Amino acid sequence: MFDKGILLIISGPSGAGKGTVVKELMKNDKYCLSVSVTTRKPRKGEIEGVSYYFKSEDEFKSLIDEGALLEYASFCGNYYGTPVKYVEERLSEGKNAILEIEVQGAIQVKERYPDAVLIFLTPESISDLEDRLRGRATETDEVIALRLNRAREEVKLMEKYDYIVLNDLVRNATSRINGIVETEKYASERNKDFPAKFLSEKGVD
Amino acid sequence: MFDKGILLIISGPSGAGKGTVVKELMKNDKYCLSVSVTTRKPRKGEIEGVSYYFKSEDEFKSLIDEGALLEYASFCGNYYGTPVKYVEERLSEGKNAILEIEVQGAIQVKERYPDAVLIFLTPESISDLEDRLRGRATETDEVIALRLNRAREEVKLMEKYDYIVLNDLVRNATSRINGIVETEKYASERNKDFPAKFLSEKGVD
């Protein structure tokens, strides 16, 4: 059967708990996080190829021109992108590569790479989201209002995602995502070589 | 989230072990088997509405004309079909309805009811299938050769299925199918009312 990794895109409103869920998934070595390319200067302690791949703006633009990025965006005057090569290498090693990106980037990746599995991680309701954001106690009312408005827009794009995963509890969300990854490996779309293998002497590995 | 049942179509070559896997799934009360309609005469001990719904040929033909059957076929001079109503009632109760039917019937159901999940249950290779058929020790070489030829044809239609499930061990196959059913409930296709629920005060149940 399908023995490559799966490219897993995780998006969701700010405050949905993406970071915590991804951290929990990463405890399992069948997952890896994609390492981004950036034009931002390295901060103290950041390691080339682990934290980021650090590039000049010219180098970054060449990567765009070469089609070497799955998606990219600019933020605070710096570029950030996902290198195709890094992701493909991990997938061919059988690792599921996790990309935690926002909705527009996710849609870009799906167009470029239809085998990607898009997961929208979300609390149960907008009022739950508000409780979570207030619970952080780090943001002003104004910032919270902005985030909630943005969530109202993002949830409309949910139909572009393959799956909606409730983050009621981190362990539930993690187990749902593990189940999705497992199940996706049985999709006939990913096993088009099955009939030939089935009919061969050796059969399916 | 999606709280209805899923219509699960299980097909696969004769000898793949469909009966055993379905029996194992049925130990869990979240599954139910579809009760077929037939023009065959009831045998001793068979109960109307449990074993089958017994109908005259005229009644059966009316069901076809009314579009009341998800699929039907004739076999040894009798008609057999799957009543839409029975299946829809079980799904709305949240039960996953299992239909064990052959490939052509499965494709008919998918056209009529795109929400159905089509599972192709299969051994790892044609030679495994042959071993299984010989292991039964109930069939002549001629019948085995016929079944193997049919399997060679069926496996080509595998791409019409949503998932391919290996039946290496009954408990593995059962657990894969349980995972598929669970995962399908998070599909955004099945949760189109999510944004509205998310934005309402109450949220998602």
mmCIF file of C-alpha atoms in Angstrom:
data_model
loop_
_atom_site.group_PDB
_atom_site.id
_atom_site.type_symbol
_atom_site.label_atom_id
_atom_site.label_comp_id
_atom_site.label_asym_id
_atom_site.label_seq_id
_atom_site.Cartn_x
_atom_site.Cartn_y
_atom_site.Cartn_z
ATOM 1 C CA MET A 1 0.000 0.000 0.000
ATOM 2 C CA PHE A 2 0.878 3.704 -0.071
ATOM 3 C CA ASP A 3 4.068 4.080 1.947
ATOM 4 C CA LYS A 4 5.034 7.712 1.397
ATOM 5 C CA GLY A 5 4.301 10.459 3.864
ATOM 6 C CA ILE A 6 1.344 12.788 3.637
ATOM 7 C CA LEU A 7 1.607 16.550 3.338
ATOM 8 C CA LEU A 8 -0.647 17.849 6.076
ATOM 9 C CA ILE A 9 -1.737 21.468 6.029
ATOM 10 C CA ILE A 10 -3.108 22.681 9.337
ATOM 11 C CA SER A 11 -4.923 26.014 9.426
ATOM 12 C CA GLY A 12 -7.507 27.541 11.659
ATOM 13 C CA PRO A 13 -8.397 30.742 13.445
ATOM 14 C CA SER A 14 -5.842 32.392 15.684
ATOM 15 C CA GLY A 15 -6.539 30.943 19.131
ATOM 16 C CA ALA A 16 -7.701 27.555 17.812
ATOM 17 C CA GLY A 17 -4.719 25.870 19.446
ATOM 18 C CA LYS A 18 -2.793 24.919 16.300
ATOM 19 C CA GLY A 19 0.603 25.297 17.973
ATOM 20 C CA THR A 20 -0.281 22.984 20.868
ATOM 21 C CA VAL A 21 -1.811 20.341 18.619
ATOM 22 C CA VAL A 22 1.166 20.394 16.231
ATOM 23 C CA LYS A 23 3.569 20.101 19.188
ATOM 24 C CA GLU A 24 1.607 17.060 20.383
ATOM 25 C CA LEU A 25 1.662 15.466 16.897
ATOM 26 C CA MET A 26 5.415 16.055 16.672
ATOM 27 C CA LYS A 27 5.982 13.762 19.673
ATOM 28 C CA ASN A 28 5.363 10.973 17.164
ATOM 29 C CA ASP A 29 8.327 10.582 14.826
ATOM 30 C CA LYS A 30 6.122 9.790 11.839
ATOM 31 C CA TYR A 31 5.574 13.553 11.622
ATOM 32 C CA CYS A 32 7.983 16.332 10.780
ATOM 33 C CA LEU A 33 7.554 20.069 10.527
ATOM 34 C CA SER A 34 8.375 21.768 7.278
ATOM 35 C CA VAL A 35 11.374 24.100 7.549
ATOM 36 C CA SER A 36 10.578 27.465 5.914
ATOM 37 C CA VAL A 37 12.764 29.684 3.789
ATOM 38 C CA THR A 38 12.907 33.307 4.935
ATOM 39 C CA THR A 39 14.579 36.604 4.106
ATOM 40 C CA ARG A 40 14.421 37.548 7.800
ATOM 41 C CA LYS A 41 17.811 37.833 9.525
ATOM 42 C CA PRO A 42 18.638 34.903 11.825
ATOM 43 C CA ARG A 43 17.966 35.561 15.517
ATOM 44 C CA LYS A 44 20.338 34.384 18.224
ATOM 45 C CA GLY A 45 20.226 30.594 18.549
ATOM 46 C CA GLU A 46 18.469 29.996 15.249
ATOM 47 C CA ILE A 47 20.110 27.325 13.137
ATOM 48 C CA GLU A 48 20.266 27.280 9.331
ATOM 49 C CA GLY A 49 18.244 24.309 8.003
ATOM 50 C CA VAL A 50 16.596 23.682 11.374
ATOM 51 C CA SER A 51 14.885 26.942 12.357
ATOM 52 C CA TYR A 52 14.789 28.291 8.810
ATOM 53 C CA TYR A 53 16.703 28.373 5.569
ATOM 54 C CA PHE A 54 18.003 31.956 5.547
ATOM 55 C CA LYS A 55 18.175 33.601 2.106
ATOM 56 C CA SER A 56 18.715 37.043 0.652
ATOM 57 C CA GLU A 57 15.790 38.736 -1.063
ATOM 58 C CA ASP A 58 17.352 38.035 -4.473
ATOM 59 C CA GLU A 59 17.806 34.366 -3.624
ATOM 60 C CA PHE A 60 14.213 34.207 -2.396
ATOM 61 C CA LYS A 61 12.917 35.752 -5.620
ATOM 62 C CA SER A 62 14.906 33.217 -7.650
ATOM 63 C CA LEU A 63 13.245 30.432 -5.657
ATOM 64 C CA ILE A 64 9.840 31.896 -6.555
ATOM 65 C CA ASP A 65 10.810 32.120 -10.246
ATOM 66 C CA GLU A 66 12.097 28.545 -10.280
ATOM 67 C CA GLY A 67 8.815 27.271 -8.777
ATOM 68 C CA ALA A 68 10.826 25.972 -5.830
ATOM 69 C CA LEU A 69 8.282 27.151 -3.240
ATOM 70 C CA LEU A 70 5.005 25.417 -2.469
ATOM 71 C CA GLU A 71 3.636 28.713 -1.188
ATOM 72 C CA TYR A 72 5.021 31.988 0.096
ATOM 73 C CA ALA A 73 3.863 35.180 1.726
ATOM 74 C CA SER A 74 5.399 38.385 3.017
ATOM 75 C CA PHE A 75 5.002 39.483 6.609
ATOM 76 C CA CYS A 76 6.461 42.603 8.266
ATOM 77 C CA GLY A 77 8.693 43.268 5.254
ATOM 78 C CA ASN A 78 10.155 39.750 5.129
ATOM 79 C CA TYR A 79 9.356 36.830 2.886
ATOM 80 C CA TYR A 80 8.484 33.375 4.187
ATOM 81 C CA GLY A 81 8.004 30.330 2.011
ATOM 82 C CA THR A 82 7.822 26.545 1.963
ATOM 83 C CA PRO A 83 10.490 24.796 -0.109
ATOM 84 C CA VAL A 84 9.105 22.030 -2.326
ATOM 85 C CA LYS A 85 12.352 20.061 -2.153
ATOM 86 C CA TYR A 86 12.489 19.780 1.634
ATOM 87 C CA VAL A 87 8.850 18.649 1.784
ATOM 88 C CA GLU A 88 9.240 16.115 -1.039
ATOM 89 C CA GLU A 89 12.329 14.591 0.553
ATOM 90 C CA ARG A 90 10.510 14.070 3.868
ATOM 91 C CA LEU A 91 7.448 12.596 2.110
ATOM 92 C CA SER A 92 9.559 10.134 0.164
ATOM 93 C CA GLU A 93 11.156 9.041 3.467
ATOM 94 C CA GLY A 94 7.623 8.218 4.655
ATOM 95 C CA LYS A 95 7.371 11.156 7.086
ATOM 96 C CA ASN A 96 4.134 13.134 7.212
ATOM 97 C CA ALA A 97 5.170 16.751 6.709
ATOM 98 C CA ILE A 98 3.136 19.296 8.667
ATOM 99 C CA LEU A 99 2.668 22.820 7.362
ATOM 100 C CA GLU A 100 0.948 25.229 9.725
ATOM 101 C CA ILE A 101 -0.147 28.037 7.408
ATOM 102 C CA GLU A 102 -3.028 30.436 6.965
ATOM 103 C CA VAL A 103 -6.002 29.869 4.722
ATOM 104 C CA GLN A 104 -4.779 31.623 1.543
ATOM 105 C CA GLY A 105 -1.458 29.770 1.646
ATOM 106 C CA ALA A 106 -3.260 26.483 2.213
ATOM 107 C CA ILE A 107 -5.371 27.008 -0.888
ATOM 108 C CA GLN A 108 -2.200 27.842 -2.893
ATOM 109 C CA VAL A 109 -0.597 24.567 -1.745
ATOM 110 C CA LYS A 110 -3.660 22.486 -2.623
ATOM 111 C CA GLU A 111 -3.654 23.894 -6.173
ATOM 112 C CA ARG A 112 0.001 23.127 -6.597
ATOM 113 C CA TYR A 113 -0.060 19.813 -4.760
ATOM 114 C CA PRO A 114 -3.546 18.222 -4.817
ATOM 115 C CA ASP A 115 -2.343 15.261 -2.714
ATOM 116 C CA ALA A 116 -1.994 17.572 0.295
ATOM 117 C CA VAL A 117 -4.544 16.988 3.045
ATOM 118 C CA LEU A 118 -6.037 20.248 4.324
ATOM 119 C CA ILE A 119 -7.214 20.267 7.927
ATOM 120 C CA PHE A 120 -9.151 23.133 9.438
ATOM 121 C CA LEU A 121 -8.630 23.059 13.194
ATOM 122 C CA THR A 122 -11.287 24.939 15.089
ATOM 123 C CA PRO A 123 -12.991 25.396 18.429
ATOM 124 C CA GLU A 124 -16.690 24.516 18.576
ATOM 125 C CA SER A 125 -17.996 28.045 18.199
ATOM 126 C CA ILE A 126 -17.022 31.659 17.853
ATOM 127 C CA SER A 127 -17.812 32.200 21.531
ATOM 128 C CA ASP A 128 -15.471 29.328 22.483
ATOM 129 C CA LEU A 129 -12.823 31.013 20.383
ATOM 130 C CA GLU A 130 -13.426 34.275 22.205
ATOM 131 C CA ASP A 131 -13.093 32.489 25.578
ATOM 132 C CA ARG A 132 -9.798 30.983 24.441
ATOM 133 C CA LEU A 133 -8.454 34.322 23.255
ATOM 134 C CA ARG A 134 -9.497 36.043 26.507
ATOM 135 C CA GLY A 135 -8.011 33.138 28.479
ATOM 136 C CA ARG A 136 -4.591 33.946 27.034
ATOM 137 C CA ALA A 137 -4.914 37.349 28.745
ATOM 138 C CA THR A 138 -2.158 38.702 26.537
ATOM 139 C CA GLU A 139 -4.205 40.636 24.028
ATOM 140 C CA THR A 140 -6.207 43.850 24.087
ATOM 141 C CA ASP A 141 -9.951 43.892 23.401
ATOM 142 C CA GLU A 142 -9.186 45.523 20.089
ATOM 143 C CA VAL A 143 -6.843 42.737 18.975
ATOM 144 C CA ILE A 144 -9.352 40.117 20.130
ATOM 145 C CA ALA A 145 -12.112 41.802 18.101
ATOM 146 C CA LEU A 146 -9.835 41.789 15.029
ATOM 147 C CA ARG A 147 -9.030 38.108 15.476
ATOM 148 C CA LEU A 148 -12.710 37.211 15.871
ATOM 149 C CA ASN A 149 -13.588 39.115 12.713
ATOM 150 C CA ARG A 150 -10.869 37.349 10.855
ATOM 151 C CA ALA A 151 -12.139 33.979 12.169
ATOM 152 C CA ARG A 152 -15.627 34.813 10.848
ATOM 153 C CA GLU A 153 -14.072 35.241 7.384
ATOM 154 C CA GLU A 154 -11.816 32.184 7.604
ATOM 155 C CA VAL A 155 -14.600 29.811 8.576
ATOM 156 C CA LYS A 156 -16.344 30.662 5.283
ATOM 157 C CA LEU A 157 -13.377 29.180 3.414
ATOM 158 C CA MET A 158 -13.659 25.954 5.361
ATOM 159 C CA GLU A 159 -15.218 24.222 2.349
ATOM 160 C CA LYS A 160 -11.800 24.432 0.645
ATOM 161 C CA TYR A 161 -10.470 22.107 3.347
ATOM 162 C CA ASP A 162 -10.674 18.332 3.286
ATOM 163 C CA TYR A 163 -11.445 17.910 6.970
ATOM 164 C CA ILE A 164 -12.726 19.931 9.899
ATOM 165 C CA VAL A 165 -11.202 18.894 13.187
ATOM 166 C CA LEU A 166 -12.671 20.151 16.446
ATOM 167 C CA ASN A 167 -10.097 21.047 19.050
ATOM 168 C CA ASP A 168 -12.279 20.409 22.083
ATOM 169 C CA LEU A 169 -9.367 18.650 23.790
ATOM 170 C CA VAL A 170 -5.807 18.486 22.465
ATOM 171 C CA ARG A 171 -5.719 14.686 22.781
ATOM 172 C CA ASN A 172 -8.993 14.361 20.836
ATOM 173 C CA ALA A 173 -7.807 16.672 18.073
ATOM 174 C CA THR A 174 -4.482 14.812 17.855
ATOM 175 C CA SER A 175 -6.155 11.437 17.691
ATOM 176 C CA ARG A 176 -8.548 12.673 14.977
ATOM 177 C CA ILE A 177 -5.602 13.917 12.912
ATOM 178 C CA ASN A 178 -3.732 10.627 13.385
ATOM 179 C CA GLY A 179 -6.863 8.830 12.164
ATOM 180 C CA ILE A 180 -7.139 11.077 9.119
ATOM 181 C CA VAL A 181 -3.506 10.445 8.143
ATOM 182 C CA GLU A 182 -3.917 6.682 8.568
ATOM 183 C CA THR A 183 -7.165 6.612 6.581
ATOM 184 C CA GLU A 184 -5.798 8.798 3.773
ATOM 185 C CA LYS A 185 -3.176 6.122 3.127
ATOM 186 C CA TYR A 186 -5.951 3.708 2.079
ATOM 187 C CA ALA A 187 -7.499 6.189 -0.382
ATOM 188 C CA SER A 188 -7.663 4.572 -3.811
ATOM 189 C CA GLU A 189 -6.368 7.876 -5.246
ATOM 190 C CA ARG A 190 -3.058 7.204 -3.476
ATOM 191 C CA ASN A 191 -2.912 3.556 -4.520
ATOM 192 C CA LYS A 192 -3.288 3.663 -8.277
ATOM 193 C CA ASP A 193 -0.517 1.104 -8.623
ATOM 194 C CA PHE A 194 -2.497 -1.357 -6.531
ATOM 195 C CA PRO A 195 -4.020 -3.461 -9.346
ATOM 196 C CA ALA A 196 -0.600 -4.028 -10.946
ATOM 197 C CA LYS A 197 0.954 -4.997 -7.603
ATOM 198 C CA PHE A 198 -2.006 -7.198 -6.719
ATOM 199 C CA LEU A 199 -1.677 -9.126 -9.967
ATOM 200 C CA SER A 200 2.102 -9.530 -9.687
ATOM 201 C CA GLU A 201 3.569 -12.571 -7.960
ATOM 202 C CA LYS A 202 4.916 -10.497 -5.113
ATOM 203 C CA GLY A 203 1.694 -8.701 -4.219
ATOM 204 C CA VAL A 204 1.402 -5.516 -2.182
ATOM 205 C CA ASP A 205 4.103 -4.794 0.414
ATOM 206 C CA MET B 1 -20.314 17.837 13.672
ATOM 207 C CA PHE B 2 -21.833 15.301 11.265
ATOM 208 C CA ASP B 3 -23.946 12.974 13.395
ATOM 209 C CA LYS B 4 -25.731 10.819 10.822
ATOM 210 C CA GLY B 5 -24.594 7.350 9.874
ATOM 211 C CA ILE B 6 -22.471 6.555 6.861
ATOM 212 C CA LEU B 7 -23.544 4.268 4.046
ATOM 213 C CA LEU B 8 -20.677 1.842 3.696
ATOM 214 C CA ILE B 9 -20.406 -0.282 0.586
ATOM 215 C CA ILE B 10 -18.090 -3.242 0.964
ATOM 216 C CA SER B 11 -17.068 -5.150 -2.143
ATOM 217 C CA GLY B 12 -14.132 -7.290 -3.046
ATOM 218 C CA PRO B 13 -13.229 -10.530 -4.773
ATOM 219 C CA SER B 14 -14.950 -13.724 -3.720
ATOM 220 C CA GLY B 15 -12.670 -15.171 -1.056
ATOM 221 C CA ALA B 16 -11.491 -11.769 0.236
ATOM 222 C CA GLY B 17 -13.189 -12.433 3.561
ATOM 223 C CA LYS B 18 -16.000 -9.859 3.302
ATOM 224 C CA GLY B 19 -18.444 -11.972 5.312
ATOM 225 C CA THR B 20 -16.052 -12.419 8.244
ATOM 226 C CA VAL B 21 -15.068 -8.746 8.322
ATOM 227 C CA VAL B 22 -18.710 -7.604 8.154
ATOM 228 C CA LYS B 23 -19.625 -10.030 10.965
ATOM 229 C CA GLU B 24 -16.817 -8.537 13.067
ATOM 230 C CA LEU B 25 -17.943 -4.958 12.338
ATOM 231 C CA MET B 26 -21.517 -5.885 13.283
ATOM 232 C CA LYS B 27 -20.387 -6.705 16.845
ATOM 233 C CA ASN B 28 -20.321 -2.921 17.258
ATOM 234 C CA ASP B 29 -23.846 -1.521 17.449
ATOM 235 C CA LYS B 30 -22.907 1.593 15.495
ATOM 236 C CA TYR B 31 -23.200 -0.603 12.392
ATOM 237 C CA CYS B 32 -26.234 -2.261 10.877
ATOM 238 C CA LEU B 33 -26.670 -4.421 7.823
ATOM 239 C CA SER B 34 -29.037 -3.303 5.129
ATOM 240 C CA VAL B 35 -32.099 -5.574 4.792
ATOM 241 C CA SER B 36 -32.693 -6.428 1.130
ATOM 242 C CA VAL B 37 -35.933 -6.712 -0.783
ATOM 243 C CA THR B 38 -36.312 -9.955 -2.742
ATOM 244 C CA THR B 39 -38.787 -11.793 -4.929
ATOM 245 C CA ARG B 40 -37.385 -15.088 -3.660
ATOM 246 C CA LYS B 41 -39.804 -17.163 -1.540
ATOM 247 C CA PRO B 42 -39.045 -17.088 2.213
ATOM 248 C CA ARG B 43 -37.135 -20.089 3.507
ATOM 249 C CA LYS B 44 -37.953 -21.758 6.813
ATOM 250 C CA GLY B 45 -36.981 -19.496 9.713
ATOM 251 C CA GLU B 46 -36.595 -16.362 7.601
ATOM 252 C CA ILE B 47 -38.375 -13.353 9.058
ATOM 253 C CA GLU B 48 -40.006 -10.539 7.047
ATOM 254 C CA GLY B 49 -38.123 -7.268 7.670
ATOM 255 C CA VAL B 50 -35.186 -9.043 9.322
ATOM 256 C CA SER B 51 -33.920 -11.594 6.807
ATOM 257 C CA TYR B 52 -35.488 -9.848 3.811
ATOM 258 C CA TYR B 53 -38.509 -7.872 2.731
ATOM 259 C CA PHE B 54 -40.390 -10.436 0.625
ATOM 260 C CA LYS B 55 -42.223 -9.004 -2.396
ATOM 261 C CA SER B 56 -43.961 -10.309 -5.510
ATOM 262 C CA GLU B 57 -42.330 -9.612 -8.862
ATOM 263 C CA ASP B 58 -44.969 -6.941 -9.612
ATOM 264 C CA GLU B 59 -44.321 -5.244 -6.286
ATOM 265 C CA PHE B 60 -40.571 -5.369 -6.918
ATOM 266 C CA LYS B 61 -40.992 -3.808 -10.363
ATOM 267 C CA SER B 62 -43.100 -1.020 -8.831
ATOM 268 C CA LEU B 63 -40.266 -0.337 -6.355
ATOM 269 C CA ILE B 64 -37.849 -0.013 -9.295
ATOM 270 C CA ASP B 65 -40.232 2.357 -11.109
ATOM 271 C CA GLU B 66 -40.700 4.493 -7.986
ATOM 272 C CA GLY B 67 -36.920 4.815 -7.554
ATOM 273 C CA ALA B 68 -37.279 3.131 -4.167
ATOM 274 C CA LEU B 69 -34.202 0.932 -4.631
ATOM 275 C CA LEU B 70 -30.617 2.092 -4.267
ATOM 276 C CA GLU B 71 -29.527 -0.766 -6.510
ATOM 277 C CA TYR B 72 -30.895 -4.103 -7.646
ATOM 278 C CA ALA B 73 -29.847 -7.186 -9.547
ATOM 279 C CA SER B 74 -31.311 -10.500 -10.527
ATOM 280 C CA PHE B 75 -29.747 -13.772 -9.497
ATOM 281 C CA CYS B 76 -31.004 -17.312 -10.280
ATOM 282 C CA GLY B 77 -34.316 -15.947 -11.539
ATOM 283 C CA ASN B 78 -35.020 -13.806 -8.452
ATOM 284 C CA TYR B 79 -34.622 -10.097 -7.904
ATOM 285 C CA TYR B 80 -32.662 -8.654 -5.002
ATOM 286 C CA GLY B 81 -32.504 -4.963 -4.166
ATOM 287 C CA THR B 82 -31.611 -2.427 -1.492
ATOM 288 C CA PRO B 83 -34.494 -0.244 -0.287
ATOM 289 C CA VAL B 84 -33.605 3.457 -0.046
ATOM 290 C CA LYS B 85 -36.059 4.005 2.799
ATOM 291 C CA TYR B 86 -34.613 1.383 5.141
ATOM 292 C CA VAL B 87 -31.085 2.682 4.582
ATOM 293 C CA GLU B 88 -32.063 6.334 5.041
ATOM 294 C CA GLU B 89 -33.893 5.592 8.288
ATOM 295 C CA ARG B 90 -30.856 3.852 9.758
ATOM 296 C CA LEU B 91 -28.512 6.656 8.623
ATOM 297 C CA SER B 92 -30.720 9.303 10.207
ATOM 298 C CA GLU B 93 -30.605 7.302 13.475
ATOM 299 C CA GLY B 94 -26.807 7.612 13.282
ATOM 300 C CA LYS B 95 -26.175 3.968 12.377
ATOM 301 C CA ASN B 96 -23.613 3.178 9.700
ATOM 302 C CA ALA B 97 -25.420 0.994 7.189
ATOM 303 C CA ILE B 98 -23.310 -1.723 5.587
ATOM 304 C CA LEU B 99 -24.079 -2.995 2.116
ATOM 305 C CA GLU B 100 -22.059 -5.971 0.954
ATOM 306 C CA ILE B 101 -22.539 -5.891 -2.817
ATOM 307 C CA GLU B 102 -20.591 -6.597 -5.958
ATOM 308 C CA VAL B 103 -18.712 -4.009 -7.972
ATOM 309 C CA GLN B 104 -21.412 -3.080 -10.525
ATOM 310 C CA GLY B 105 -24.009 -2.575 -7.773
ATOM 311 C CA ALA B 106 -21.530 -0.485 -5.781
ATOM 312 C CA ILE B 107 -20.985 1.835 -8.737
ATOM 313 C CA GLN B 108 -24.788 2.148 -9.175
ATOM 314 C CA VAL B 109 -25.143 3.159 -5.515
ATOM 315 C CA LYS B 110 -22.354 5.741 -5.703
ATOM 316 C CA GLU B 111 -24.043 7.411 -8.688
ATOM 317 C CA ARG B 112 -27.348 7.535 -6.895
ATOM 318 C CA TYR B 113 -25.929 8.392 -3.486
ATOM 319 C CA PRO B 114 -22.522 10.119 -3.729
ATOM 320 C CA ASP B 115 -22.205 10.281 0.077
ATOM 321 C CA ALA B 116 -21.742 6.505 0.179
ATOM 322 C CA VAL B 117 -18.242 5.353 1.093
ATOM 323 C CA LEU B 118 -16.997 2.566 -1.186
ATOM 324 C CA ILE B 119 -14.511 0.139 0.301
ATOM 325 C CA PHE B 120 -12.711 -2.479 -1.732
ATOM 326 C CA LEU B 121 -11.670 -5.277 0.606
ATOM 327 C CA THR B 122 -8.876 -7.388 -0.793
ATOM 328 C CA PRO B 123 -6.087 -9.817 0.022
ATOM 329 C CA GLU B 124 -2.569 -8.667 -0.741
ATOM 330 C CA SER B 125 -2.200 -10.457 -4.046
ATOM 331 C CA ILE B 126 -3.916 -12.731 -6.486
ATOM 332 C CA SER B 127 -1.841 -15.643 -5.171
ATOM 333 C CA ASP B 128 -3.007 -14.904 -1.601
ATOM 334 C CA LEU B 129 -6.548 -14.957 -2.937
ATOM 335 C CA GLU B 130 -5.900 -18.321 -4.558
ATOM 336 C CA ASP B 131 -4.529 -19.671 -1.261
ATOM 337 C CA ARG B 132 -7.652 -18.462 0.536
ATOM 338 C CA LEU B 133 -9.954 -20.047 -2.017
ATOM 339 C CA ARG B 134 -8.069 -23.355 -1.889
ATOM 340 C CA GLY B 135 -8.060 -23.175 1.913
ATOM 341 C CA ARG B 136 -11.845 -23.274 1.917
ATOM 342 C CA ALA B 137 -11.538 -26.681 0.238
ATOM 343 C CA THR B 138 -15.150 -26.442 -0.867
ATOM 344 C CA GLU B 139 -14.684 -25.510 -4.494
ATOM 345 C CA THR B 140 -13.491 -27.312 -7.603
ATOM 346 C CA ASP B 141 -10.417 -26.139 -9.518
ATOM 347 C CA GLU B 142 -12.745 -24.934 -12.233
ATOM 348 C CA VAL B 143 -14.735 -22.709 -9.867
ATOM 349 C CA ILE B 144 -11.520 -21.371 -8.329
ATOM 350 C CA ALA B 145 -10.176 -20.492 -11.788
ATOM 351 C CA LEU B 146 -13.435 -18.664 -12.556
ATOM 352 C CA ARG B 147 -13.272 -16.701 -9.292
ATOM 353 C CA LEU B 148 -9.635 -15.735 -9.913
ATOM 354 C CA ASN B 149 -10.478 -14.515 -13.397
ATOM 355 C CA ARG B 150 -13.329 -12.486 -12.020
ATOM 356 C CA ALA B 151 -11.017 -11.012 -9.354
ATOM 357 C CA ARG B 152 -8.585 -9.949 -12.101
ATOM 358 C CA GLU B 153 -11.432 -7.987 -13.688
ATOM 359 C CA GLU B 154 -12.789 -6.555 -10.423
ATOM 360 C CA VAL B 155 -9.458 -5.204 -9.291
ATOM 361 C CA LYS B 156 -9.363 -3.018 -12.414
ATOM 362 C CA LEU B 157 -12.489 -1.246 -11.166
ATOM 363 C CA MET B 158 -10.843 -0.492 -7.844
ATOM 364 C CA GLU B 159 -10.332 3.145 -8.870
ATOM 365 C CA LYS B 160 -14.106 3.609 -8.585
ATOM 366 C CA TYR B 161 -13.770 2.901 -4.865
ATOM 367 C CA ASP B 162 -12.896 5.455 -2.216
ATOM 368 C CA TYR B 163 -10.643 3.176 -0.197
ATOM 369 C CA ILE B 164 -8.702 -0.046 -0.571
ATOM 370 C CA VAL B 165 -8.560 -2.060 2.616
ATOM 371 C CA LEU B 166 -6.177 -4.991 2.895
ATOM 372 C CA ASN B 167 -7.602 -7.963 4.712
ATOM 373 C CA ASP B 168 -4.320 -9.375 5.972
ATOM 374 C CA LEU B 169 -5.899 -10.024 9.372
ATOM 375 C CA VAL B 170 -9.601 -9.621 10.195
ATOM 376 C CA ARG B 171 -8.851 -7.382 13.168
ATOM 377 C CA ASN B 172 -6.620 -5.126 11.039
ATOM 378 C CA ALA B 173 -9.225 -4.834 8.304
ATOM 379 C CA THR B 174 -11.948 -4.085 10.880
ATOM 380 C CA SER B 175 -9.871 -1.441 12.585
ATOM 381 C CA ARG B 176 -9.039 0.193 9.228
ATOM 382 C CA ILE B 177 -12.736 0.332 8.351
ATOM 383 C CA ASN B 178 -13.611 1.789 11.776
ATOM 384 C CA GLY B 179 -10.960 4.455 11.165
ATOM 385 C CA ILE B 180 -12.346 5.260 7.729
ATOM 386 C CA VAL B 181 -15.881 5.703 9.116
ATOM 387 C CA GLU B 182 -14.625 7.936 11.933
ATOM 388 C CA THR B 183 -12.500 10.042 9.575
ATOM 389 C CA GLU B 184 -15.259 10.421 6.988
ATOM 390 C CA LYS B 185 -17.358 12.139 9.648
ATOM 391 C CA TYR B 186 -14.847 15.019 9.718
ATOM 392 C CA ALA B 187 -14.929 15.483 5.931
ATOM 393 C CA SER B 188 -15.857 19.091 5.144
ATOM 394 C CA GLU B 189 -18.208 17.713 2.457
ATOM 395 C CA ARG B 190 -20.323 16.232 5.254
ATOM 396 C CA ASN B 191 -20.196 19.359 7.406
ATOM 397 C CA LYS B 192 -21.389 22.098 5.116
ATOM 398 C CA ASP B 193 -23.540 23.510 7.910
ATOM 399 C CA PHE B 194 -20.445 23.967 10.069
ATOM 400 C CA PRO B 195 -19.818 27.706 9.450
ATOM 401 C CA ALA B 196 -23.423 28.590 10.360
ATOM 402 C CA LYS B 197 -23.292 26.477 13.535
ATOM 403 C CA PHE B 198 -19.872 27.842 14.446
ATOM 404 C CA LEU B 199 -21.108 31.418 14.190
ATOM 405 C CA SER B 200 -24.310 30.760 16.159
ATOM 406 C CA GLU B 201 -24.375 31.188 19.933
ATOM 407 C CA LYS B 202 -24.855 27.485 20.501
ATOM 408 C CA GLY B 203 -21.947 26.264 18.371
ATOM 409 C CA VAL B 204 -21.429 22.775 17.064
ATOM 410 C CA ASP B 205 -22.998 19.865 19.018
#
